[in-house]
């Protein structure tokens, strides 16, 4: 097993235990909170790893998070790396003393190089890179100046730590590794979940969720024999919501919902199987479903969208609350998400959001998760001067759908730069929604926004190989240019043919 795999496994184990220990502080059930959660656990994990490898006491200066009304505030001092050159008068044996001084000042040494000194009266120059606060570096270098074995000390300057490049799936089958579930949302761990005290429900939910654990890319999605209670719950939500769709849902949802009823067995009496809905989506927009056993981390969830894969729960909410579920369930997925995923423009938007998230920093993942929240989950759109719902969170909740289009909540136009940092609440209906003029407009804005995030490369999805390519070499760019040239020529020929055909038929 490689060191990277070992680290990844340790990270996941740490996040799971952290989520259990801190479940009470992470009660929101959105992708945004998951992204924030991931940021905090990553920082805590790095801190702990450094502690293990160096024996250094865990410093609150380096990485800290402050729980304040459920919000996490992060101090990122620990991400600063400093380069210091120390000129030693005599033997390299004094290096151990120098290193100890750094360690004692809460600086984590990351890299050391030595060479023969170029200065007179000195034997060695040591380049030492350490992580920690600027104040501590200044403090330790001041101490060094008084060390009789040290001729000179120079701080080369601070540089932002080149964060290790984030791993991301490059082939659709790599999504088998993107199954990091946040256990904090499961009914066993959440006393507010309506199934918390219902052992029978929890066993049933677990039985269905377990399907996803053994699922691998390419497998057919196992069918679930839904029980009477589950079908009743589905039927209740279905009938209720269908009353509102004609006046509250966007045109795309209404149109595709009808096709789902005609071609995919949607009805209040039967819960459709994910495998059948997935096959339907593949035909319509190239999207497909993949079973998931709970709420995924924001990074993993967004990454799957890059491959036109939607990670979809299969279990049904608790029967005592047919109009509401604190976690995603198949009613939310199949009535809210599935219809829009069949729309080609919406599918394109979803995939581009996923592509933009690949390799992004934790901070940008939070922003993309927020954009996802205010579009795919709670987005509104304009139609003939009126607002309609297109977000799955709106379209799968009778109460929220009515509330969203009432005069109560605030509505603002979707602008990714400001929407991405908008605070939100999900303890109740949304107090604020963002609306778009059209899906094309939403996509254009998202493209412009995605181009501004810090990433040293652009990525592109190759549908023939179902893989993501980094556009980071001249050869790759030439290859893309050649393909585009070929497509432009086909387009030009098509225009020429249409023109000559219409001339000939006059
Ligand atoms: Fe959702």
CSV table of C-alpha atoms and ligand atoms in Angstrom, one decimal:
chain,number,residue,atom,x,y,z
A,1,UNK,CA,0.0,0.0,0.0
A,2,UNK,CA,1.4,3.4,-0.9
A,3,UNK,CA,2.1,6.2,1.6
A,4,UNK,CA,-0.5,8.3,-0.2
A,5,UNK,CA,-3.2,5.6,0.2
A,6,UNK,CA,-2.2,5.2,3.8
A,7,UNK,CA,-2.6,8.9,4.4
A,8,UNK,CA,-5.9,9.0,2.6
A,9,UNK,CA,-7.2,6.2,4.7
A,10,UNK,CA,-6.0,7.8,7.9
A,11,UNK,CA,-7.6,11.1,6.8
A,12,UNK,CA,-11.0,9.5,6.2
A,13,UNK,CA,-10.8,7.6,9.5
A,14,UNK,CA,-10.0,10.9,11.2
A,15,UNK,CA,-12.8,12.8,9.5
A,16,UNK,CA,-15.3,10.0,10.5
A,17,UNK,CA,-14.2,10.1,14.2
A,18,UNK,CA,-14.1,13.9,14.1
A,19,UNK,CA,-17.7,14.0,12.7
A,20,UNK,CA,-18.9,11.7,15.5
A,21,UNK,CA,-17.1,13.7,18.2
A,22,UNK,CA,-18.3,17.0,16.9
A,23,UNK,CA,-21.7,16.0,15.6
A,24,UNK,CA,-23.5,18.4,17.8
A,25,UNK,CA,-21.8,21.4,16.2
A,26,UNK,CA,-22.4,20.4,12.6
A,27,UNK,CA,-26.1,20.1,12.4
A,28,UNK,CA,-26.7,21.7,9.1
A,29,UNK,CA,-27.4,19.3,6.3
A,30,UNK,CA,-26.1,21.0,3.3
A,31,UNK,CA,-23.1,20.6,1.0
A,32,UNK,CA,-21.8,23.9,2.2
A,33,UNK,CA,-21.5,22.8,5.8
A,34,UNK,CA,-19.9,19.6,4.5
A,35,UNK,CA,-17.3,21.7,2.6
A,36,UNK,CA,-16.7,23.7,5.8
A,37,UNK,CA,-16.5,20.5,7.7
A,38,UNK,CA,-14.0,19.1,5.3
A,39,UNK,CA,-11.8,22.3,5.6
A,40,UNK,CA,-11.7,22.0,9.3
A,41,UNK,CA,-11.1,18.3,9.4
A,42,UNK,CA,-8.3,18.6,6.8
A,43,UNK,CA,-6.6,21.3,8.8
A,44,UNK,CA,-7.0,19.3,12.0
A,45,UNK,CA,-5.7,16.2,10.2
A,46,UNK,CA,-2.6,18.0,8.9
A,47,UNK,CA,-1.9,19.4,12.3
A,48,UNK,CA,-2.2,15.9,13.9
A,49,UNK,CA,0.0,14.4,11.1
A,50,UNK,CA,2.7,17.0,11.8
A,51,UNK,CA,2.5,16.3,15.4
A,52,UNK,CA,2.9,12.5,14.9
A,53,UNK,CA,5.9,12.9,12.6
A,54,UNK,CA,7.7,15.6,14.6
A,55,UNK,CA,6.6,14.9,18.1
A,56,UNK,CA,5.8,18.6,18.3
A,57,UNK,CA,3.0,19.6,20.6
A,58,UNK,CA,-0.1,20.5,18.7
A,59,UNK,CA,-0.1,24.3,18.5
A,60,UNK,CA,-3.3,26.2,18.7
A,61,UNK,CA,-1.5,29.1,16.8
A,62,UNK,CA,-1.0,27.0,13.7
A,63,UNK,CA,-4.5,25.9,13.0
A,64,UNK,CA,-7.5,26.7,15.1
A,65,UNK,CA,-11.1,26.7,14.5
A,66,UNK,CA,-13.6,28.6,16.6
A,67,UNK,CA,-17.1,27.4,16.9
A,68,UNK,CA,-19.3,30.5,17.0
A,69,UNK,CA,-23.0,30.0,16.5
A,70,UNK,CA,-22.3,26.9,14.4
A,71,UNK,CA,-19.9,28.8,12.1
A,72,UNK,CA,-16.2,27.8,11.9
A,73,UNK,CA,-13.6,30.6,11.8
A,74,UNK,CA,-10.2,29.4,10.7
A,75,UNK,CA,-6.8,30.8,11.5
A,76,UNK,CA,-4.5,29.8,8.7
A,77,UNK,CA,-1.1,30.8,10.1
A,78,UNK,CA,0.0,27.2,10.0
A,79,UNK,CA,0.0,27.4,6.2
A,80,UNK,CA,2.9,29.8,6.0
A,81,UNK,CA,6.3,28.4,5.0
A,82,UNK,CA,9.5,30.4,5.8
A,83,UNK,CA,12.9,29.8,4.3
A,84,UNK,CA,15.8,30.6,6.5
A,85,UNK,CA,19.5,30.4,5.6
A,86,UNK,CA,21.8,29.8,8.6
A,87,UNK,CA,25.6,30.2,8.3
A,88,UNK,CA,27.4,27.9,10.7
A,89,UNK,CA,30.9,28.8,11.9
A,90,UNK,CA,31.9,25.3,12.7
A,91,UNK,CA,30.9,21.7,12.3
A,92,UNK,CA,27.5,20.5,10.9
A,93,UNK,CA,27.1,18.9,14.4
A,94,UNK,CA,25.7,22.2,15.5
A,95,UNK,CA,22.8,21.8,13.2
A,96,UNK,CA,21.0,19.6,15.8
A,97,UNK,CA,21.1,22.5,18.2
A,98,UNK,CA,19.7,24.9,15.6
A,99,UNK,CA,16.9,22.5,14.7
A,100,UNK,CA,16.0,22.0,18.4
A,101,UNK,CA,15.7,25.8,18.7
A,102,UNK,CA,13.2,25.8,15.8
A,103,UNK,CA,11.2,22.9,17.2
A,104,UNK,CA,11.1,24.6,20.7
A,105,UNK,CA,9.7,27.7,19.0
A,106,UNK,CA,6.7,25.8,17.6
A,107,UNK,CA,8.1,25.8,14.0
A,108,UNK,CA,7.8,22.6,12.0
A,109,UNK,CA,10.9,21.9,9.9
A,110,UNK,CA,9.9,20.6,6.5
A,111,UNK,CA,13.1,20.7,4.5
A,112,UNK,CA,16.8,21.0,5.1
A,113,UNK,CA,19.7,21.5,2.7
A,114,UNK,CA,23.3,22.2,3.5
A,115,UNK,CA,26.3,23.2,1.4
A,116,UNK,CA,29.8,24.5,2.0
A,117,UNK,CA,29.8,28.1,3.1
A,118,UNK,CA,30.8,30.8,0.7
A,119,UNK,CA,31.5,33.3,3.4
A,120,UNK,CA,34.8,33.5,5.2
A,121,UNK,CA,35.1,32.2,8.7
A,122,UNK,CA,32.2,29.8,8.2
A,123,UNK,CA,32.0,26.1,7.3
A,124,UNK,CA,28.4,25.5,6.2
A,125,UNK,CA,25.3,27.2,5.0
A,126,UNK,CA,22.0,25.5,5.8
A,127,UNK,CA,18.8,26.3,4.1
A,128,UNK,CA,15.9,25.4,6.4
A,129,UNK,CA,12.2,25.6,5.5
A,130,UNK,CA,9.8,25.6,8.3
A,131,UNK,CA,6.0,26.0,8.8
A,132,UNK,CA,4.7,28.3,11.5
A,133,UNK,CA,4.0,31.9,12.4
A,134,UNK,CA,6.1,34.8,11.2
A,135,UNK,CA,6.6,36.0,14.8
A,136,UNK,CA,8.1,32.7,15.9
A,137,UNK,CA,10.5,32.7,12.9
A,138,UNK,CA,11.6,36.2,13.9
A,139,UNK,CA,12.0,35.1,17.5
A,140,UNK,CA,14.1,32.1,16.7
A,141,UNK,CA,16.4,34.0,14.3
A,142,UNK,CA,16.9,36.6,17.0
A,143,UNK,CA,18.0,33.8,19.3
A,144,UNK,CA,20.3,32.4,16.5
A,145,UNK,CA,22.1,35.8,16.2
A,146,UNK,CA,23.3,35.3,19.8
A,147,UNK,CA,24.5,31.8,19.2
A,148,UNK,CA,28.3,31.7,19.1
A,149,UNK,CA,28.3,28.9,16.5
A,150,UNK,CA,26.2,30.9,14.1
A,151,UNK,CA,27.8,33.6,11.9
A,152,UNK,CA,24.7,34.8,10.1
A,153,UNK,CA,20.9,34.2,9.8
A,154,UNK,CA,18.8,35.4,6.9
A,155,UNK,CA,15.0,35.0,6.4
A,156,UNK,CA,14.5,34.6,2.7
A,157,UNK,CA,10.9,35.7,3.0
A,158,UNK,CA,7.6,34.0,3.4
A,159,UNK,CA,6.0,32.0,0.7
A,160,UNK,CA,2.5,30.6,0.7
A,161,UNK,CA,2.8,26.9,1.2
A,162,UNK,CA,2.6,25.2,-2.1
A,163,UNK,CA,-0.3,22.9,-1.0
A,164,UNK,CA,0.0,19.4,-2.3
A,165,UNK,CA,-2.0,19.1,-5.4
A,166,UNK,CA,-5.4,17.8,-4.6
A,167,UNK,CA,-6.1,14.3,-5.9
A,168,UNK,CA,-9.2,14.1,-8.0
A,169,UNK,CA,-10.8,11.3,-10.1
A,170,UNK,CA,-9.5,11.2,-13.6
A,171,UNK,CA,-11.7,8.4,-14.9
A,172,UNK,CA,-15.3,7.7,-14.2
A,173,UNK,CA,-14.3,4.4,-12.5
A,174,UNK,CA,-12.2,6.5,-10.0
A,175,UNK,CA,-15.6,7.6,-8.5
A,176,UNK,CA,-15.4,4.2,-6.7
A,177,UNK,CA,-13.0,6.1,-4.4
A,178,UNK,CA,-15.2,9.1,-4.0
A,179,UNK,CA,-17.6,7.6,-1.5
A,180,UNK,CA,-16.6,9.5,1.6
A,181,UNK,CA,-19.8,9.6,3.7
A,182,UNK,CA,-20.3,12.0,6.5
A,183,UNK,CA,-21.6,9.8,9.2
A,184,UNK,CA,-22.8,12.7,11.3
A,185,UNK,CA,-26.1,12.9,9.4
A,186,UNK,CA,-27.2,9.3,9.9
A,187,UNK,CA,-30.2,8.7,12.1
A,188,UNK,CA,-28.2,6.7,14.6
A,189,UNK,CA,-26.1,9.8,15.4
A,190,UNK,CA,-28.7,12.6,15.0
A,191,UNK,CA,-31.3,12.9,17.8
A,192,UNK,CA,-33.3,15.3,15.6
A,193,UNK,CA,-33.7,12.8,12.8
A,194,UNK,CA,-37.3,11.5,12.9
A,195,UNK,CA,-35.9,8.0,12.7
A,196,UNK,CA,-33.6,8.4,15.7
A,197,UNK,CA,-35.8,6.4,18.1
A,198,UNK,CA,-37.2,4.1,15.4
A,199,UNK,CA,-35.0,1.0,15.4
A,200,UNK,CA,-37.0,-0.7,12.7
A,201,UNK,CA,-36.7,2.3,10.4
A,202,UNK,CA,-32.9,2.6,11.1
A,203,UNK,CA,-32.4,-1.1,10.2
A,204,UNK,CA,-34.4,-0.7,7.0
A,205,UNK,CA,-32.5,2.5,6.0
A,206,UNK,CA,-29.2,0.8,6.7
A,207,UNK,CA,-30.2,-2.3,4.7
A,208,UNK,CA,-30.9,-0.1,1.6
A,209,UNK,CA,-27.9,2.2,2.2
A,210,UNK,CA,-25.6,-0.9,2.3
A,211,UNK,CA,-26.3,-1.5,-1.4
A,212,UNK,CA,-24.1,1.5,-2.2
A,213,UNK,CA,-21.2,0.3,-0.1
A,214,UNK,CA,-20.5,-2.6,-2.4
A,215,UNK,CA,-21.5,-0.8,-5.6
A,216,UNK,CA,-18.7,-0.4,-8.2
A,217,UNK,CA,-18.7,1.6,-11.4
A,218,UNK,CA,-20.3,-0.4,-14.2
A,219,UNK,CA,-22.5,-2.5,-12.0
A,220,UNK,CA,-26.3,-2.3,-12.6
A,221,UNK,CA,-27.8,-0.5,-9.7
A,222,UNK,CA,-29.5,-3.2,-7.4
A,223,UNK,CA,-33.3,-2.9,-7.3
A,224,UNK,CA,-35.0,-2.3,-4.0
A,225,UNK,CA,-38.3,-4.0,-3.1
A,226,UNK,CA,-39.9,-1.0,-1.4
A,227,UNK,CA,-42.3,-1.9,1.5
A,228,UNK,CA,-45.8,-0.5,1.9
A,229,UNK,CA,-44.9,2.3,4.3
A,230,UNK,CA,-42.2,3.6,1.9
A,231,UNK,CA,-44.5,3.5,-1.1
A,232,UNK,CA,-47.2,5.3,0.9
A,233,UNK,CA,-44.7,8.0,1.9
A,234,UNK,CA,-43.6,8.4,-1.7
A,235,UNK,CA,-47.2,8.6,-2.9
A,236,UNK,CA,-48.1,11.3,-0.4
A,237,UNK,CA,-45.2,13.5,-1.4
A,238,UNK,CA,-45.8,12.8,-5.1
A,239,UNK,CA,-49.5,13.8,-5.1
A,240,UNK,CA,-48.9,16.8,-2.9
A,241,UNK,CA,-46.1,18.2,-5.1
A,242,UNK,CA,-47.8,17.4,-8.4
A,243,UNK,CA,-50.6,19.8,-7.4
A,244,UNK,CA,-48.1,22.6,-7.3
A,245,UNK,CA,-45.9,21.8,-10.2
A,246,UNK,CA,-48.1,23.4,-13.0
A,247,UNK,CA,-48.0,26.8,-11.2
A,248,UNK,CA,-44.7,26.7,-9.4
A,249,UNK,CA,-42.2,24.5,-11.3
A,250,UNK,CA,-40.1,25.7,-14.2
A,251,UNK,CA,-41.1,24.7,-17.7
A,252,UNK,CA,-38.2,22.2,-18.1
A,253,UNK,CA,-39.3,20.3,-14.9
A,254,UNK,CA,-42.9,20.2,-16.0
A,255,UNK,CA,-42.1,18.9,-19.5
A,256,UNK,CA,-39.6,16.3,-18.3
A,257,UNK,CA,-41.8,15.1,-15.4
A,258,UNK,CA,-44.5,14.3,-18.0
A,259,UNK,CA,-42.0,12.3,-20.0
A,260,UNK,CA,-40.9,10.5,-16.8
A,261,UNK,CA,-44.5,9.5,-16.2
A,262,UNK,CA,-44.9,8.3,-19.8
A,263,UNK,CA,-41.6,6.6,-20.3
A,264,UNK,CA,-40.1,5.8,-16.9
A,265,UNK,CA,-42.9,4.5,-14.8
A,266,UNK,CA,-43.2,7.6,-12.6
A,267,UNK,CA,-46.5,7.4,-10.6
A,268,UNK,CA,-47.7,7.9,-7.0
A,269,UNK,CA,-48.1,4.1,-6.6
A,270,UNK,CA,-44.6,2.9,-7.5
A,271,UNK,CA,-41.2,4.2,-6.5
A,272,UNK,CA,-39.1,4.2,-9.6
A,273,UNK,CA,-35.9,2.1,-9.5
A,274,UNK,CA,-32.6,4.1,-9.8
A,275,UNK,CA,-31.4,1.8,-12.6
A,276,UNK,CA,-34.4,2.7,-14.8
A,277,UNK,CA,-34.1,6.4,-14.1
A,278,UNK,CA,-30.4,6.3,-14.7
A,279,UNK,CA,-31.0,4.6,-18.1
A,280,UNK,CA,-33.6,7.3,-18.9
A,281,UNK,CA,-31.1,10.1,-18.0
A,282,UNK,CA,-28.4,8.6,-20.1
A,283,UNK,CA,-30.6,8.7,-23.1
A,284,UNK,CA,-31.7,12.3,-22.5
A,285,UNK,CA,-28.6,14.1,-21.3
A,286,UNK,CA,-25.8,11.6,-20.7
A,287,UNK,CA,-26.2,11.9,-16.9
A,288,UNK,CA,-26.3,8.7,-14.9
A,289,UNK,CA,-27.1,7.8,-11.3
A,290,UNK,CA,-24.9,6.1,-8.8
A,291,UNK,CA,-26.2,4.8,-5.5
A,292,UNK,CA,-24.8,6.4,-2.4
A,293,UNK,CA,-25.4,5.4,1.2
A,294,UNK,CA,-25.7,8.9,2.7
A,295,UNK,CA,-24.5,12.5,2.4
A,296,UNK,CA,-21.1,12.6,0.6
A,297,UNK,CA,-18.4,15.1,1.3
A,298,UNK,CA,-18.8,18.2,-0.9
A,299,UNK,CA,-15.6,17.5,-2.8
A,300,UNK,CA,-16.6,13.9,-3.7
A,301,UNK,CA,-20.1,14.9,-4.6
A,302,UNK,CA,-19.1,17.8,-6.8
A,303,UNK,CA,-16.4,15.6,-8.5
A,304,UNK,CA,-19.0,13.1,-9.6
A,305,UNK,CA,-20.9,15.8,-11.5
A,306,UNK,CA,-17.7,16.3,-13.6
A,307,UNK,CA,-18.4,12.9,-15.1
A,308,UNK,CA,-22.2,13.4,-15.4
A,309,UNK,CA,-22.7,11.1,-12.5
A,310,UNK,CA,-25.2,12.0,-9.8
A,311,UNK,CA,-24.8,10.3,-6.5
A,312,UNK,CA,-28.2,9.3,-5.4
A,313,UNK,CA,-29.7,7.9,-2.2
A,314,UNK,CA,-32.1,5.0,-2.5
A,315,UNK,CA,-33.8,4.9,0.9
A,316,UNK,CA,-37.0,6.7,1.8
A,317,UNK,CA,-37.5,9.3,4.5
A,318,UNK,CA,-39.2,8.4,7.8
A,319,UNK,CA,-43.0,7.9,7.3
A,320,UNK,CA,-43.9,10.3,10.1
A,321,UNK,CA,-42.6,13.2,8.0
A,322,UNK,CA,-43.6,12.6,4.4
A,323,UNK,CA,-43.2,16.2,3.5
A,324,UNK,CA,-39.7,16.7,4.9
A,325,UNK,CA,-36.5,14.9,5.3
A,326,UNK,CA,-33.4,16.2,7.1
A,327,UNK,CA,-31.1,14.2,4.7
A,328,UNK,CA,-31.4,13.5,1.0
A,329,UNK,CA,-33.6,10.5,0.2
A,330,UNK,CA,-35.0,9.1,-3.0
A,331,UNK,CA,-38.1,11.3,-2.9
A,332,UNK,CA,-35.9,14.3,-3.0
A,333,UNK,CA,-33.6,12.8,-5.7
A,334,UNK,CA,-36.3,11.4,-8.0
A,335,UNK,CA,-38.9,14.2,-7.8
A,336,UNK,CA,-36.5,17.1,-7.3
A,337,UNK,CA,-33.2,16.3,-9.1
A,338,UNK,CA,-33.9,13.7,-11.7
A,339,UNK,CA,-36.2,15.8,-14.0
A,340,UNK,CA,-33.7,18.7,-14.4
A,341,UNK,CA,-30.8,16.3,-14.9
A,342,UNK,CA,-32.5,15.2,-18.1
A,343,UNK,CA,-32.4,18.8,-19.4
A,344,UNK,CA,-29.4,19.3,-21.7
A,345,UNK,CA,-28.6,22.8,-20.6
A,346,UNK,CA,-29.0,22.0,-16.9
A,347,UNK,CA,-26.9,18.9,-17.3
A,348,UNK,CA,-24.2,21.0,-18.9
A,349,UNK,CA,-24.3,23.5,-16.1
A,350,UNK,CA,-24.1,20.7,-13.5
A,351,UNK,CA,-21.1,19.1,-15.2
A,352,UNK,CA,-19.2,22.4,-15.5
A,353,UNK,CA,-19.7,23.1,-11.8
A,354,UNK,CA,-18.2,19.6,-11.2
A,355,UNK,CA,-15.3,20.2,-13.5
A,356,UNK,CA,-14.5,23.6,-11.9
A,357,UNK,CA,-14.3,21.9,-8.5
A,358,UNK,CA,-11.7,19.3,-9.5
A,359,UNK,CA,-8.4,20.0,-7.7
A,360,UNK,CA,-9.8,23.2,-6.1
A,361,UNK,CA,-8.7,24.4,-2.7
A,362,UNK,CA,-10.9,23.7,0.3
A,363,UNK,CA,-11.8,27.4,0.3
A,364,UNK,CA,-13.0,27.2,-3.3
A,365,UNK,CA,-14.8,23.9,-2.6
A,366,UNK,CA,-16.9,25.8,0.0
A,367,UNK,CA,-17.7,28.4,-2.6
A,368,UNK,CA,-18.7,25.9,-5.2
A,369,UNK,CA,-20.8,24.1,-2.6
A,370,UNK,CA,-22.5,27.4,-1.9
A,371,UNK,CA,-23.2,28.0,-5.6
A,372,UNK,CA,-24.6,24.5,-5.8
A,373,UNK,CA,-26.8,25.2,-2.8
A,374,UNK,CA,-28.3,28.4,-4.3
A,375,UNK,CA,-28.7,26.9,-7.8
A,376,UNK,CA,-29.1,23.1,-8.1
A,377,UNK,CA,-30.8,22.9,-4.6
A,378,UNK,CA,-32.7,26.2,-4.1
A,379,UNK,CA,-32.5,28.0,-7.4
A,380,UNK,CA,-35.4,30.0,-9.0
A,381,UNK,CA,-35.6,31.1,-12.6
A,382,UNK,CA,-37.5,33.7,-14.5
A,383,UNK,CA,-40.2,32.7,-17.0
A,384,UNK,CA,-42.3,35.3,-18.8
A,385,UNK,CA,-41.6,37.8,-16.1
A,386,UNK,CA,-42.5,35.4,-13.2
A,387,UNK,CA,-40.4,33.3,-10.9
A,388,UNK,CA,-40.5,29.5,-10.9
A,389,UNK,CA,-38.6,26.9,-9.0
A,390,UNK,CA,-35.9,24.7,-10.6
A,391,UNK,CA,-33.8,23.7,-7.5
A,392,UNK,CA,-34.4,20.2,-6.2
A,393,UNK,CA,-34.7,21.4,-2.5
A,394,UNK,CA,-37.6,23.7,-3.6
A,395,UNK,CA,-39.2,21.2,-6.0
A,396,UNK,CA,-39.2,18.3,-3.5
A,397,UNK,CA,-40.8,20.2,-0.6
A,398,UNK,CA,-44.4,21.3,-0.8
A,399,UNK,CA,-44.0,23.9,2.0
A,400,UNK,CA,-40.7,25.3,0.6
A,401,UNK,CA,-42.0,25.5,-3.0
A,402,UNK,CA,-45.0,27.6,-1.8
A,403,UNK,CA,-42.8,29.8,0.4
A,404,UNK,CA,-40.1,30.3,-2.2
A,405,UNK,CA,-42.6,31.9,-4.7
A,406,UNK,CA,-44.4,33.9,-2.1
A,407,UNK,CA,-43.6,37.5,-1.2
A,408,UNK,CA,-42.0,36.5,2.1
A,409,UNK,CA,-38.4,35.6,1.2
A,410,UNK,CA,-35.9,38.0,-0.4
A,411,UNK,CA,-34.9,37.3,-4.0
A,412,UNK,CA,-31.7,38.4,-5.7
A,413,UNK,CA,-30.3,37.9,-9.2
A,414,UNK,CA,-27.7,35.1,-9.4
A,415,UNK,CA,-24.2,36.6,-9.5
A,416,UNK,CA,-21.6,33.8,-8.7
A,417,UNK,CA,-19.0,36.1,-7.1
A,418,UNK,CA,-21.5,37.3,-4.4
A,419,UNK,CA,-23.7,34.2,-4.3
A,420,UNK,CA,-20.6,32.0,-3.6
A,421,UNK,CA,-20.1,33.8,-0.2
A,422,UNK,CA,-23.7,34.3,0.8
A,423,UNK,CA,-24.5,33.0,4.3
A,424,UNK,CA,-27.5,30.8,4.5
A,425,UNK,CA,-29.6,28.9,6.9
A,426,UNK,CA,-31.4,25.6,6.5
A,427,UNK,CA,-33.0,25.4,9.9
A,428,UNK,CA,-36.1,26.7,8.3
A,429,UNK,CA,-37.2,27.7,4.8
A,430,UNK,CA,-34.7,29.8,3.0
A,431,UNK,CA,-35.0,33.6,3.7
A,432,UNK,CA,-33.2,34.4,0.4
A,433,UNK,CA,-33.2,32.8,-3.0
A,434,UNK,CA,-31.2,33.6,-6.1
A,435,UNK,CA,-32.9,33.6,-9.5
A,436,UNK,CA,-31.4,33.2,-13.0
A,437,UNK,CA,-32.7,34.6,-16.3
A,438,UNK,CA,-32.1,31.2,-18.0
A,439,UNK,CA,-30.0,28.1,-17.7
A,440,UNK,CA,-27.7,29.4,-20.5
A,441,UNK,CA,-27.3,32.7,-18.7
A,442,UNK,CA,-26.5,30.8,-15.4
A,443,UNK,CA,-23.9,28.7,-17.3
A,444,UNK,CA,-22.2,31.7,-18.9
A,445,UNK,CA,-21.9,33.4,-15.5
A,446,UNK,CA,-20.6,30.2,-13.9
A,447,UNK,CA,-18.0,29.8,-16.6
A,448,UNK,CA,-16.7,33.3,-16.1
A,449,UNK,CA,-16.6,32.8,-12.3
A,450,UNK,CA,-14.8,29.4,-12.6
A,451,UNK,CA,-12.1,31.0,-14.7
A,452,UNK,CA,-11.2,33.2,-11.8
A,453,UNK,CA,-10.4,30.5,-9.3
A,454,UNK,CA,-6.8,29.6,-8.5
A,455,UNK,CA,-5.8,26.5,-10.3
A,456,UNK,CA,-2.6,26.0,-12.4
A,457,UNK,CA,-4.4,24.2,-15.1
A,458,UNK,CA,-7.7,23.9,-16.9
A,459,UNK,CA,-9.5,20.6,-17.2
A,460,UNK,CA,-11.6,19.1,-20.0
A,461,UNK,CA,-13.9,16.1,-20.0
A,462,UNK,CA,-13.4,13.5,-22.8
A,463,UNK,CA,-16.8,11.7,-23.3
A,464,UNK,CA,-15.2,9.0,-25.4
A,465,UNK,CA,-12.9,7.8,-22.7
A,466,UNK,CA,-15.1,9.1,-19.8
A,467,UNK,CA,-12.0,10.7,-18.4
A,468,UNK,CA,-10.9,14.2,-17.3
A,469,UNK,CA,-7.8,15.6,-18.8
A,470,UNK,CA,-5.6,18.4,-17.4
A,471,UNK,CA,-4.8,20.9,-20.1
A,472,UNK,CA,-1.3,21.6,-18.9
A,473,UNK,CA,1.0,20.8,-21.8
A,474,UNK,CA,1.5,22.1,-25.3
A,475,UNK,CA,0.8,18.6,-26.8
A,476,UNK,CA,-2.5,18.5,-25.0
A,477,UNK,CA,-3.5,22.0,-26.2
A,478,UNK,CA,-2.6,21.1,-29.8
A,479,UNK,CA,-4.7,18.0,-29.6
A,480,UNK,CA,-7.7,20.0,-28.3
A,481,UNK,CA,-7.2,22.6,-31.0
A,482,UNK,CA,-7.1,19.9,-33.7
A,483,UNK,CA,-10.4,18.4,-32.5
A,484,UNK,CA,-12.0,21.9,-32.3
A,485,UNK,CA,-10.7,22.7,-35.8
A,486,UNK,CA,-12.3,19.5,-37.1
A,487,UNK,CA,-15.6,20.3,-35.4
A,488,UNK,CA,-15.5,23.9,-36.8
A,489,UNK,CA,-15.0,22.5,-40.3
A,490,UNK,CA,-18.0,20.2,-39.9
A,491,UNK,CA,-20.0,23.2,-38.8
A,492,UNK,CA,-18.8,25.3,-41.8
A,493,UNK,CA,-19.6,22.6,-44.2
A,494,UNK,CA,-23.1,22.2,-42.7
A,495,UNK,CA,-23.7,26.0,-43.1
A,496,UNK,CA,-22.4,25.8,-46.7
A,497,UNK,CA,-24.7,22.9,-47.5
A,498,UNK,CA,-27.8,24.6,-46.0
A,499,UNK,CA,-27.0,27.8,-48.0
A,500,UNK,CA,-26.4,26.0,-51.3
A,501,UNK,CA,-29.5,23.8,-50.7
A,502,UNK,CA,-31.8,26.8,-50.1
A,503,UNK,CA,-30.3,28.6,-53.2
A,504,UNK,CA,-31.0,25.6,-55.4
A,505,UNK,CA,-34.6,25.2,-54.2
A,506,UNK,CA,-35.5,28.8,-55.0
B,1,LIG,FE1,-30.2,17.5,-3.3
